Short mmCIF file of C-alpha atoms in Angstrom, two decimals:
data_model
loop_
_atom_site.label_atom_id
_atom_site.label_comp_id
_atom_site.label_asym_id
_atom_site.label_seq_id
_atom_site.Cartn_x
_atom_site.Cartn_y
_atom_site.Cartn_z
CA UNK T 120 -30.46 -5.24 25.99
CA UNK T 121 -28.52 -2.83 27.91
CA UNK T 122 -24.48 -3.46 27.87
CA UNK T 123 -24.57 -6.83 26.38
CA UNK T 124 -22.79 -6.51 23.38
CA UNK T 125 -19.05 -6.99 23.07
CA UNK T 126 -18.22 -5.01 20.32
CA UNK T 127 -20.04 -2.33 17.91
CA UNK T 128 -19.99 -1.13 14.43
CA UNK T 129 -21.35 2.22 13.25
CA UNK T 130 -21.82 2.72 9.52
CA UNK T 131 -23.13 0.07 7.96
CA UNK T 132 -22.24 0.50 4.31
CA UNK T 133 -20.62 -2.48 2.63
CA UNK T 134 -17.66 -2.50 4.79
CA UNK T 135 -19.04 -1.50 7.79
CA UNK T 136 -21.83 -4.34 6.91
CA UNK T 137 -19.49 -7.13 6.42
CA UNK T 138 -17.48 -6.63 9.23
CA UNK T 139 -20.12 -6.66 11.68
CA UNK T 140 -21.05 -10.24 10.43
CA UNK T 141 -17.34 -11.02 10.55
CA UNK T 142 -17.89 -10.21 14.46
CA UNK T 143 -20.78 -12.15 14.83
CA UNK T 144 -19.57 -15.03 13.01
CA UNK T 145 -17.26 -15.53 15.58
CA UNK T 146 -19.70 -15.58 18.40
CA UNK T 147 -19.33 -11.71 19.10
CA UNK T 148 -22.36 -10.24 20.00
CA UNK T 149 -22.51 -6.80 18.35
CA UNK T 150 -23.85 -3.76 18.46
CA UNK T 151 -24.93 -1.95 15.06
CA UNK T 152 -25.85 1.43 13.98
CA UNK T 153 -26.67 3.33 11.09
CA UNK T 154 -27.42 6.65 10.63
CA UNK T 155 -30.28 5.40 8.50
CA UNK T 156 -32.19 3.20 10.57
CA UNK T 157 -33.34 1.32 7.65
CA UNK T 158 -29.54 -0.39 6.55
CA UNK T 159 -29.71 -1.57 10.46
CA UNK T 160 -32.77 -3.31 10.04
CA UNK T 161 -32.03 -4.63 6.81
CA UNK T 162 -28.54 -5.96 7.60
CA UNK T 163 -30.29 -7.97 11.13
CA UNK T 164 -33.47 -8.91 8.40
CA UNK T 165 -30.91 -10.13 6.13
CA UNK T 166 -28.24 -11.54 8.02
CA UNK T 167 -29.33 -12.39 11.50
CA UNK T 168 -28.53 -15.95 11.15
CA UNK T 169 -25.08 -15.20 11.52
CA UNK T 170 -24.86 -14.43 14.99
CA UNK T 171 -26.22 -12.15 17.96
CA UNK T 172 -26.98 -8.36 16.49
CA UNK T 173 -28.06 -5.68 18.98
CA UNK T 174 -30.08 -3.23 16.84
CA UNK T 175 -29.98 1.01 17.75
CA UNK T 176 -31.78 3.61 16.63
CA UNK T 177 -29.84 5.90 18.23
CA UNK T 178 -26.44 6.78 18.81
CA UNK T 179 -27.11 6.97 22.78
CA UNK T 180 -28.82 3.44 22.73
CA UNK T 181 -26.37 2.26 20.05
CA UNK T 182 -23.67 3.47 23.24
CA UNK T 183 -25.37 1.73 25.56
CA UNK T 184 -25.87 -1.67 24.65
CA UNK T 185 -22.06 -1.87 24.68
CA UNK T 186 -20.08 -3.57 27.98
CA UNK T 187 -17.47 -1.77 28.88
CA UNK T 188 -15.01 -0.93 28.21
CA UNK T 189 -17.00 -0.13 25.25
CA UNK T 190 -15.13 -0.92 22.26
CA UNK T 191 -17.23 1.04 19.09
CA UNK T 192 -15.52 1.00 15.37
CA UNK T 193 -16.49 3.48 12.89
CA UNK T 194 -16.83 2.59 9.25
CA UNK T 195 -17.84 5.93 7.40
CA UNK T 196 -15.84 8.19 5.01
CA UNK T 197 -12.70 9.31 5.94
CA UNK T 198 -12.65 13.06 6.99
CA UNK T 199 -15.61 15.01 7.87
CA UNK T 200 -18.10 12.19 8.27
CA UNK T 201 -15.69 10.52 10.91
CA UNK T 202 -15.35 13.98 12.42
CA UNK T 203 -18.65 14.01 12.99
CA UNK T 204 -19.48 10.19 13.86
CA UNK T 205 -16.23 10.63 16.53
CA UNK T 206 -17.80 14.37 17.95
CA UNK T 207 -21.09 12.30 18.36
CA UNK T 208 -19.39 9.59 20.66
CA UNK T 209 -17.65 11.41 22.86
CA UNK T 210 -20.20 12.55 24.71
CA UNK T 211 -21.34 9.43 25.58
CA UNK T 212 -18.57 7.27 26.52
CA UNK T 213 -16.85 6.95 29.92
CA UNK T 214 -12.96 6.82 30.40
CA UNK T 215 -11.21 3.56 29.45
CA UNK T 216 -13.70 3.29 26.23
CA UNK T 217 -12.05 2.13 22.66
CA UNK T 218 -13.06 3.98 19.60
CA UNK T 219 -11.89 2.13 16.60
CA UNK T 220 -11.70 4.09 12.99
CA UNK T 221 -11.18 1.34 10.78
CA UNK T 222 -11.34 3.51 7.94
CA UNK T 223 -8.94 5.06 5.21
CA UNK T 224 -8.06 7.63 7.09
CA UNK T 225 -4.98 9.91 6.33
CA UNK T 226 -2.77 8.82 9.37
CA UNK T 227 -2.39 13.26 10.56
CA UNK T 228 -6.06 13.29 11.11
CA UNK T 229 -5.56 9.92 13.23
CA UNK T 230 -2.82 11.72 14.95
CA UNK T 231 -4.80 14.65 16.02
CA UNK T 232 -7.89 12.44 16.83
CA UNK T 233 -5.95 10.42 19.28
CA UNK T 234 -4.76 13.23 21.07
CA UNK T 235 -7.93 14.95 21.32
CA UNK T 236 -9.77 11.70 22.71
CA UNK T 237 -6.83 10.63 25.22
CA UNK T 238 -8.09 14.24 26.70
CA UNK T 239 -10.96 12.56 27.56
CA UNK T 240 -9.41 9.63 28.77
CA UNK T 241 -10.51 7.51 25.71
CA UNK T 242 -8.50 5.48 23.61
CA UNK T 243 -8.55 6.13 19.94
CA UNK T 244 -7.16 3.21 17.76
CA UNK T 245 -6.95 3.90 14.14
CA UNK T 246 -6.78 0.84 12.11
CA UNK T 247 -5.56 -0.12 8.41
CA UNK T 248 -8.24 -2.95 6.99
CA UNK T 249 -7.24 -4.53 3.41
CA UNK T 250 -8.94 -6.77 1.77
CA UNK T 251 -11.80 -5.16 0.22
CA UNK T 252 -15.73 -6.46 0.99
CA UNK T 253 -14.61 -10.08 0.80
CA UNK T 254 -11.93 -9.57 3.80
CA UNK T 255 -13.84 -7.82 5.93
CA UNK T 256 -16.28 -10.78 5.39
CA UNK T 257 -13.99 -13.49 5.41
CA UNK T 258 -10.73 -12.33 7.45
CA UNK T 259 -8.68 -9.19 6.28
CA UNK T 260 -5.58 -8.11 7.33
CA UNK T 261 -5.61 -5.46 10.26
CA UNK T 262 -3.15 -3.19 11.26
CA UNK T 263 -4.32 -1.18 14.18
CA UNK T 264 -2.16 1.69 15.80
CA UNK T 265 -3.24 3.48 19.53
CA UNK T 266 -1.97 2.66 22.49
CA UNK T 267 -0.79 -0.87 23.64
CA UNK T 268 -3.37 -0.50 26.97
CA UNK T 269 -6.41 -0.82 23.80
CA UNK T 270 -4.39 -3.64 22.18
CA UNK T 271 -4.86 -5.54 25.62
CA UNK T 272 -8.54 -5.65 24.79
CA UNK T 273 -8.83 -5.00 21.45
CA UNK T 274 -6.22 -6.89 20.01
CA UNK T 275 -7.63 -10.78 20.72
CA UNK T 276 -11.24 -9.68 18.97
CA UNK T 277 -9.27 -8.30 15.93
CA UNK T 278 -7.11 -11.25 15.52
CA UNK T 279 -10.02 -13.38 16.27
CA UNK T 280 -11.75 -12.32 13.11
CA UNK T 281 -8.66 -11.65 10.99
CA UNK T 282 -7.20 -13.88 7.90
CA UNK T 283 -4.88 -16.91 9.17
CA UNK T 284 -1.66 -17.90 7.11
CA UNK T 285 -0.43 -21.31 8.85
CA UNK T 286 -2.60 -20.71 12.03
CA UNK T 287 -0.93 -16.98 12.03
CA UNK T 288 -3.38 -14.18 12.50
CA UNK T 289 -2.86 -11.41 9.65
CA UNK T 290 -2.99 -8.93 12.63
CA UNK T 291 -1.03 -7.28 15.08
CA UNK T 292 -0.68 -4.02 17.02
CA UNK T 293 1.52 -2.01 14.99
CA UNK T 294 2.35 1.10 17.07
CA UNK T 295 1.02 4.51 18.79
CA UNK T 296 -1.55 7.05 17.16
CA UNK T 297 -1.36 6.87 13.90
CA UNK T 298 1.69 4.11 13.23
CA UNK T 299 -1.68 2.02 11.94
CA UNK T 300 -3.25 4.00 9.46
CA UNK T 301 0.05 5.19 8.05
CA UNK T 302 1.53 1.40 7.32
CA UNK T 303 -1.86 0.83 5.34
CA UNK T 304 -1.59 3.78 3.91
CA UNK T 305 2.12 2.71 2.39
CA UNK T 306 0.43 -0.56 1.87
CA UNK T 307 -2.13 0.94 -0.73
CA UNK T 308 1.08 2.73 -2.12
CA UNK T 309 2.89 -0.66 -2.58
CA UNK T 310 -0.51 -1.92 -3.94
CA UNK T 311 -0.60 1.21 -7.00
CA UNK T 312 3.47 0.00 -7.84
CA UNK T 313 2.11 -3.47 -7.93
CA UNK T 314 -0.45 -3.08 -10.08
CA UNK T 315 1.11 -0.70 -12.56
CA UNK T 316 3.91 -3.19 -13.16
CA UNK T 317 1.30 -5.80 -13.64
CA UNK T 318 -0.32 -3.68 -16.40
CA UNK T 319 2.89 -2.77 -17.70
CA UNK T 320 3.80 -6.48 -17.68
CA UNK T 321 0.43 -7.42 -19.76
CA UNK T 322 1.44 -4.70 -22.23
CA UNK T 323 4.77 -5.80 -22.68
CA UNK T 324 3.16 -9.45 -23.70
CA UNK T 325 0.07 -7.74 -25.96
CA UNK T 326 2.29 -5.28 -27.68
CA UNK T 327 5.88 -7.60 -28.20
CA UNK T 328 3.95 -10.96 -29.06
CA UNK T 329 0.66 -9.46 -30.19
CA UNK T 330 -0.81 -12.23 -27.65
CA UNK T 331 -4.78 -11.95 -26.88
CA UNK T 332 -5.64 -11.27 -23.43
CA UNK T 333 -7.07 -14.38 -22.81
CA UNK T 334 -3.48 -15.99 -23.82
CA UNK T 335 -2.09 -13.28 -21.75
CA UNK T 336 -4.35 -14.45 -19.02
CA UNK T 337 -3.19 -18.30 -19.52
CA UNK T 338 0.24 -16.92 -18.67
CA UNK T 339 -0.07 -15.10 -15.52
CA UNK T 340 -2.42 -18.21 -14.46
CA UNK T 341 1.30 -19.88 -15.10
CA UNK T 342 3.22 -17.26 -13.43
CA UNK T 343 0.97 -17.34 -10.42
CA UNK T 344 2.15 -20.92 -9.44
CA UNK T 345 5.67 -19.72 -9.36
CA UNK T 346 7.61 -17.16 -7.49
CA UNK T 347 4.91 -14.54 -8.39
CA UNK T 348 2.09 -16.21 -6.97
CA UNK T 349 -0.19 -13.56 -5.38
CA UNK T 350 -3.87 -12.23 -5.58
CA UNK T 351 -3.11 -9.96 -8.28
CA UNK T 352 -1.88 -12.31 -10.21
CA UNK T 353 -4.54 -14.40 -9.98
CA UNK T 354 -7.31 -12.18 -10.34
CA UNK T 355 -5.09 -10.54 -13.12
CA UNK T 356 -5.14 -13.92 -14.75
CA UNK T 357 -8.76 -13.77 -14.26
CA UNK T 358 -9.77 -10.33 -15.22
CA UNK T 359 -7.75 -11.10 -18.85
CA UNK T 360 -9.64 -14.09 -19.71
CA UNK T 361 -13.30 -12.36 -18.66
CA UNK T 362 -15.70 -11.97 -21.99
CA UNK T 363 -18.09 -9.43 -22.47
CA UNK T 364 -21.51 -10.75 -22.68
CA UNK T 365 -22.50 -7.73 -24.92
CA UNK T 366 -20.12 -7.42 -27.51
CA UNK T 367 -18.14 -10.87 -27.07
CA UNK T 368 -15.04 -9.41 -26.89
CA UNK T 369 -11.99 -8.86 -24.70
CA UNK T 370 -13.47 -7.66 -20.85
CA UNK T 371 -10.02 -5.51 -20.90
CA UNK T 372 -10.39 -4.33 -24.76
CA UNK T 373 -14.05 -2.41 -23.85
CA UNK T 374 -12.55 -1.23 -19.91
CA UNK T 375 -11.69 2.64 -20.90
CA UNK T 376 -8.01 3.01 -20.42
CA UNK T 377 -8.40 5.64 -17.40
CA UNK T 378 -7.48 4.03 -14.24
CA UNK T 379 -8.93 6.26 -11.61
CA UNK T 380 -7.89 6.69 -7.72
CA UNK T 381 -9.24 7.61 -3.62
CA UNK T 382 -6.13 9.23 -2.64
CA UNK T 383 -4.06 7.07 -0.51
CA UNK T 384 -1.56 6.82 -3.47
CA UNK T 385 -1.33 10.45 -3.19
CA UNK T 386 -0.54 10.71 0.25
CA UNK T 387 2.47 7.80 -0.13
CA UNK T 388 4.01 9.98 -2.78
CA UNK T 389 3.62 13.12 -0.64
CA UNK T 390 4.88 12.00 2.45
CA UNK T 391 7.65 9.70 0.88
CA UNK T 392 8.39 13.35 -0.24
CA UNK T 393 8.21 14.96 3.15
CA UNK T 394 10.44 12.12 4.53
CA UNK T 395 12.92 12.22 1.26
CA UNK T 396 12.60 8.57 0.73
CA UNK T 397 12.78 7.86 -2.73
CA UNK T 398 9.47 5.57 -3.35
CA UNK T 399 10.12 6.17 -7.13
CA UNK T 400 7.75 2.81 -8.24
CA UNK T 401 4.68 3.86 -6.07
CA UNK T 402 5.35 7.51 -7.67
CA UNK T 403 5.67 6.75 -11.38
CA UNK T 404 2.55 4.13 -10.56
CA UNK T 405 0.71 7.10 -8.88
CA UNK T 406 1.60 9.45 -11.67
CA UNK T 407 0.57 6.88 -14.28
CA UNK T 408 -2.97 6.75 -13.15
CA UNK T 409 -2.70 10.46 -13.46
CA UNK T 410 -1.54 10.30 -16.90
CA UNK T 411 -4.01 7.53 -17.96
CA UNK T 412 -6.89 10.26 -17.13
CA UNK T 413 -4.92 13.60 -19.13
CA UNK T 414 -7.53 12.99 -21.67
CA UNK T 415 -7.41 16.62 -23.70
CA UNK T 416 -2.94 16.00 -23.08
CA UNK T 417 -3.05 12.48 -24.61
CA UNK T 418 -5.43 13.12 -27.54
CA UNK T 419 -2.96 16.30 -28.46
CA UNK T 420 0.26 13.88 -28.15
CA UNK T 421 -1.84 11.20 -30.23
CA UNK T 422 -2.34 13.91 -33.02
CA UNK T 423 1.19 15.23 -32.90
CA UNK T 424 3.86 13.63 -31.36
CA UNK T 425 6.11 11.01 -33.56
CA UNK T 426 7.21 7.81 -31.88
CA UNK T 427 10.25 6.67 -34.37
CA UNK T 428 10.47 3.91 -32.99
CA UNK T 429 11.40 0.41 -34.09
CA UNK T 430 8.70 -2.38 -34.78
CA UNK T 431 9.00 -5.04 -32.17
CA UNK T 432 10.10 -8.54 -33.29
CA UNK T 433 10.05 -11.01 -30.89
CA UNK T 434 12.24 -14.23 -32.01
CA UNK T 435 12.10 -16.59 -29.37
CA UNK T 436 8.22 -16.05 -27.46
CA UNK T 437 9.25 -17.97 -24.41
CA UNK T 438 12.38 -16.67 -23.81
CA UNK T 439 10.91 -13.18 -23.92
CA UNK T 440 7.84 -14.63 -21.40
CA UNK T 441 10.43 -15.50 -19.21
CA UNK T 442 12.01 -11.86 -19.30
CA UNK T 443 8.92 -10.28 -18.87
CA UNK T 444 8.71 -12.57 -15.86
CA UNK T 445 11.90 -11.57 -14.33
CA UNK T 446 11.75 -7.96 -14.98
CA UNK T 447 8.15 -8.35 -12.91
CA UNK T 448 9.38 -9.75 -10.12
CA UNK T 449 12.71 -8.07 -9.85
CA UNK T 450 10.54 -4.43 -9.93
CA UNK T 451 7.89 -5.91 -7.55
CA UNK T 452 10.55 -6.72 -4.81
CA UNK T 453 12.02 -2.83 -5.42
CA UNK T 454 8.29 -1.44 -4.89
CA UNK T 455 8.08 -3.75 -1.28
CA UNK T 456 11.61 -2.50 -0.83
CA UNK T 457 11.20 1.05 -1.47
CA UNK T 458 7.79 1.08 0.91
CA UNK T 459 9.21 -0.86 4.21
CA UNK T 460 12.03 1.96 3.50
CA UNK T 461 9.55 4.69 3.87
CA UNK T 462 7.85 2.71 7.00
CA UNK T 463 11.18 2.96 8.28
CA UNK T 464 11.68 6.19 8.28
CA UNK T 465 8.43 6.95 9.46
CA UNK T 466 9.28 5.19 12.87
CA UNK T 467 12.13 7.25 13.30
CA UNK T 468 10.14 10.48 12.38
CA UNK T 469 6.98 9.97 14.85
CA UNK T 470 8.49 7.82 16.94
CA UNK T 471 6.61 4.28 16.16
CA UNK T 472 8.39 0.92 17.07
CA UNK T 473 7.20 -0.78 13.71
CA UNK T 474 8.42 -4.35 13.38
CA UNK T 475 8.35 -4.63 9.39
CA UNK T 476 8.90 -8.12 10.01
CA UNK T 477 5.57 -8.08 11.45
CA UNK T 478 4.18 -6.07 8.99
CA UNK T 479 5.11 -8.40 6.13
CA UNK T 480 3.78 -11.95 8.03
CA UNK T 481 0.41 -9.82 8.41
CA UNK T 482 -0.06 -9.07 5.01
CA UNK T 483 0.42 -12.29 3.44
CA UNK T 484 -3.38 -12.91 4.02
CA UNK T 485 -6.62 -11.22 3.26
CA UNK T 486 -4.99 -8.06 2.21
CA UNK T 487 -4.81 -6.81 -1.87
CA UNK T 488 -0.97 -7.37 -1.84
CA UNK T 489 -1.14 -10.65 -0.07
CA UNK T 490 2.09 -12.96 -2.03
CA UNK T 491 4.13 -15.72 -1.45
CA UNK T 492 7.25 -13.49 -1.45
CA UNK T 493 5.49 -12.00 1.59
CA UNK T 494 6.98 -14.67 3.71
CA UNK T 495 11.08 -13.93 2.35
CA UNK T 496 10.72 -10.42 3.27
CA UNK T 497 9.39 -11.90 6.90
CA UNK T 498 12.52 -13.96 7.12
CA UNK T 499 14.93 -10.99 6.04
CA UNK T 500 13.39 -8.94 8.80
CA UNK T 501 13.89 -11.76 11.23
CA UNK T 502 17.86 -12.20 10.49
CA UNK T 503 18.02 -8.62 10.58
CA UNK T 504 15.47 -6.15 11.92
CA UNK T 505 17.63 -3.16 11.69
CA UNK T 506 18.39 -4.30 8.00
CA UNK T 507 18.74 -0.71 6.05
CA UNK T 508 18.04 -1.91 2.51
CA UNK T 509 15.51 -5.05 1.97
CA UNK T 510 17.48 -5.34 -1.88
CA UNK T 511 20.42 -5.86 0.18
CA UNK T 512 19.02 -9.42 1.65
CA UNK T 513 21.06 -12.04 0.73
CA UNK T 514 18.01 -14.12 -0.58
CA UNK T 515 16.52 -10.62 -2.88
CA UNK T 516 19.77 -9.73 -3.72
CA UNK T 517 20.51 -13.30 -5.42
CA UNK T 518 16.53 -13.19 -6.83
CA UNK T 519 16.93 -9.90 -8.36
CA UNK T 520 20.54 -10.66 -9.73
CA UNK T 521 19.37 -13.63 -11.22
CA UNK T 522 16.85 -11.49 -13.47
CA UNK T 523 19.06 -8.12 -13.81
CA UNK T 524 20.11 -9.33 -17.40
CA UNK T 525 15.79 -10.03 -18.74
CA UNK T 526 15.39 -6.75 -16.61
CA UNK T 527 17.55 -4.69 -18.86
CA UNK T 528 16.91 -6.19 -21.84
CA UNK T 529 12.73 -5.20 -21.20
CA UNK T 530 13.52 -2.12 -20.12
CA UNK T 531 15.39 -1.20 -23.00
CA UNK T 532 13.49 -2.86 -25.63
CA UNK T 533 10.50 -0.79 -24.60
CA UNK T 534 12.02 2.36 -24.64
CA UNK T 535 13.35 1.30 -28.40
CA UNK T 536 9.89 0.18 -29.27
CA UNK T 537 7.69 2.97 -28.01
CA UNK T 538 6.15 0.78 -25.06
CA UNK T 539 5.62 3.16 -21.89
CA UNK T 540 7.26 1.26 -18.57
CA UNK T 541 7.52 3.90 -16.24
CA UNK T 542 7.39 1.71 -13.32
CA UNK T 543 9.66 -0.84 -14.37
CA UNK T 544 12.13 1.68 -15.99
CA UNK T 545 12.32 3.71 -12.42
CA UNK T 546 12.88 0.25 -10.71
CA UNK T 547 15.56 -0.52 -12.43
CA UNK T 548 17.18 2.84 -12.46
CA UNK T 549 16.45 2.97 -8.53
CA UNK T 550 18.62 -0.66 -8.60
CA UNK T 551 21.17 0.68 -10.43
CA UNK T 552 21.31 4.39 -8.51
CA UNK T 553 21.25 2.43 -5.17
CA UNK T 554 24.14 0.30 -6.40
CA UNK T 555 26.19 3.23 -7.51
CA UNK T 556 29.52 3.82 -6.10
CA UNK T 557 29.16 7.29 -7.31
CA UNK T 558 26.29 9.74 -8.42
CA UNK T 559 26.16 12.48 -10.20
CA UNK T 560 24.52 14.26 -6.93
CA UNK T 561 28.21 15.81 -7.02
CA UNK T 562 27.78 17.90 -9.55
CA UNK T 563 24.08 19.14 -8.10
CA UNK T 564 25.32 19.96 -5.06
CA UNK T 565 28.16 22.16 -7.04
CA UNK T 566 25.31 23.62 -9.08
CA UNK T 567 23.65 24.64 -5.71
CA UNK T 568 26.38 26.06 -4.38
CA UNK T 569 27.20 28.44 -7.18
CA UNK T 570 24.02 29.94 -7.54
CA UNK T 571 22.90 29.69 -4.12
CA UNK T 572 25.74 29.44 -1.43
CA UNK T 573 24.13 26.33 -0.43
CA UNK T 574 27.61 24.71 0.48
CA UNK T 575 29.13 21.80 0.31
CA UNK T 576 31.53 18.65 1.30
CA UNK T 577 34.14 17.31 0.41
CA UNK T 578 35.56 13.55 -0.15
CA UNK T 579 38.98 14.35 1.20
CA UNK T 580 38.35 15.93 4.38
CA UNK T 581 35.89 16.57 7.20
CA UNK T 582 33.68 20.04 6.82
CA UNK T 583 31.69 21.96 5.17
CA UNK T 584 32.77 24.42 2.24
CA UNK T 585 31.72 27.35 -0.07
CA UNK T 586 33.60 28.52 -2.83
CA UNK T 587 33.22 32.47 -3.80
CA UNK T 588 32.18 31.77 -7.77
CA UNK T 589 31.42 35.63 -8.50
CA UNK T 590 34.78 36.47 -6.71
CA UNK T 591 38.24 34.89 -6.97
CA UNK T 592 36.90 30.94 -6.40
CA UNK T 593 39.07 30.48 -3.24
CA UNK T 594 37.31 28.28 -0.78
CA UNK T 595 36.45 29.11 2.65
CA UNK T 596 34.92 26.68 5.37
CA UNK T 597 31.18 27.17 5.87
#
């Protein structure tokens, strides 16, 4: 069936599986290929009935039974394995051809691999996908980058198959190269700050009410038809009222408290580095995970380290809910502030026209972070799309406001009562260093300058100044 299909998929692991039937659910025909021929035959055995599938053994026949322009995604491990899957292509396409890597990929590699393929006059779109086996099934959210030319083409399939929020597709081309693969990467970044605070929130409620996690799980089941409605709060809610069928206990008292990671955390916190935007909640979320697996660190601070701290005694348990509650959401809308920051400045660095606007209304379905806040960060975008600081909203600077008092009082009762928040406690000291009419920076920048010559300004005049320390301290204009 030579150049029938109208789209293809190569790598048929779970993802790569369920996205094909996505495609042919919606009256695609498409083109599949494995490197084992057996998944192939197994996913058309399987799964036929779900639309028209165009078997390959090949790669060349896999290449051929694709119309042109031929528009191929890749599903296989990021790095070397895409290297490979992409060197194997070339070859065989013609100019004008799509190549989709709809992968995690780290958004440099999707840089260089777009430049490398326009040589050939291909387009290369990478292309963020959230929303785990059951999006790509059922509708994820898609944010592919590349040029605007593979959009023309592309773009209706992907939004074709995407989640819908009020008749909205959760897709939308997001900008050149790599723009696409590095917002997904920020949104796995927002994802690690999101679910950190969760745990920390779930701690706060086992360790200051001594609450079961099934009660635990009847509140965020509460909280989720509020404000803080989300998917992680529901499958949170979920997750905390599971039972093990072996030992009848707790699901989340016999999970071993090491929270493991892929990377794409990593890369957040490195680039928000490179770009000195200061994602402190996806860090100190990152860095938790980290922590969580120090096993030979924490078993040397369980047998040595004193905690003299207090015994918490919760009064009033409702009131408390409700800060816990506050303090949640207030660090939650810091974590989406903090990343549309860094996408931001991203733009400006590799020259990307990102609409975070966008960006937001795409995520609100079939992606990990999907909420109903999604759709006020939309709106703040849309009153002002050059806004600098998403906190500084009028409708997320009243929300956060309104829970500033429960915020502080969390944050500090956990510090008094031994209760680790490092995500919450660097949200609210981001708030409150953001806020500041003056930092201490002052005194850094003094530091650096007496031990370094690094220079300095000043408040009362224009310039910049060093002062000779090891000499006579006059100052002289840099």
């Amino acid at each position: 069936m030579s150049g029938t299909a109208q789209i293809g998929v190569t790598g048929l692991a779970v993802m790569g599986r369920n996205l094909a039937r996505n495609f042919a659910r919606h009256g695609y025909t498409v083109a599949v290929h494995n490197r084992s021929y057996a998944k192939t035959e197994s996913l058309v055995a399987e799964h036929g009935s779900d639309g028209e599938f165009v078997p390959a053994k090949s790669m060349a026949d896999f290449v051929a039974s694709l119309e042109r322009p031929r528009k191929v995604v890749i599903m296989v491990k990021a790095g070397g394995p895409t290297d490979a899957v992409i060197d194997e292509l070339v070859p065989l396409l013609e100019e004008g051809d799509i190549v989709v890597d709809a992968g995690n990929a780290h958004f440099p590699d999707t840089i260089r691999r777009e430049a490398a393929l326009k040589k050939h006059g291909l387009h290369f779109v990478g292309s963020g996908v959230s929303g785990g086996e059951e999006g790509a099934l059922n509708g994820p959210s898609i944010m592919p980058g590349g040029t605007p030319e593979s959009y023309e083409s592309l773009g209706p399939i992907l939004e074709d198959i995407s989640a819908k929020v009020d008749g909205v597709p959760c897709c939308t081309y997001v900008g050149s190269d790599g723009a696409g693969h590095f917002v997904k990467m920020v949104h796995n970044g927002i994802e690690y700050a999101d679910m950190q605070l969760i745990a920390e929130a779930y701690d706060l409620l086992r360790q200051g009410l001594g609450a079961s996690a099934a009660e635990i799980g009847e509140i965020f089941a509460q909280w989720n038809t509020g404000d803080l409605e989300s998917f992680l709060i529901e499958i949170t809610a979920d997750v905390l009222q599971h039972v093990d069928a072996e030992t009848g206990k707790a699901f989340v008292d016999i999970v071993l408290d090491q929270a493991e990671q892929k990377g794409t955390g990593r890369w957040t916190v490195q680039n928000g580095l490179d770009l000195g935007v200061p994602i402190t909640g996806i860090a100190e979320a990152t860095f938790a995970r980290a922590l969580s697996g120090s096993v030979p660190q924490r078993a040397a601070g369980r047998a040595a380290l004193p905690a003299h701290a207090a015994s918490w005694e919760v009064k009033d348990r409702a009131a408390f809910i409700e800060d816990v509650r506050q303090a949640l959401y207030a660090s939650k809308v810091v974590a989406y502030s903090q990343g549309f920051d860094q996408i931001a400045a991203a733009a400006t660095e590799f020259g990307w026209d990102i609409d975070r606007g966008a960006m937001a209304r795409i995520w609100r379905g079939g992606c990990i972070i999907r909420a109903r806040f999604l759709n006020r960060i939309t709106e703040a975008y849309e009153r002002d799309q050059d806004l600098p600081l998403l906190l500084a909203d009028q409708y997320f600077t009243d929300a956060v406001a309104s829970g500033l008092p429960a915020w502080r009082r969390i944050v500090a009762g956990a510090a008094q009562n031994g209760v680790p928040t490092p995500a919450f406690s660097s949200s609210l000291a981001y708030y409150d260093g953001v806020r500041a009419e003056r930092l201490p920076a002052a005194l850094v920048q003094a530091q650096r300058d007496f031990f370094g010559a690094h220079t300095y300004k000043r408040v009362d005049r224009e310039g910049t100044f060093h002062t000779e320390w090891s000499g006579d301290r006059t100052e002289a204009e840099a």
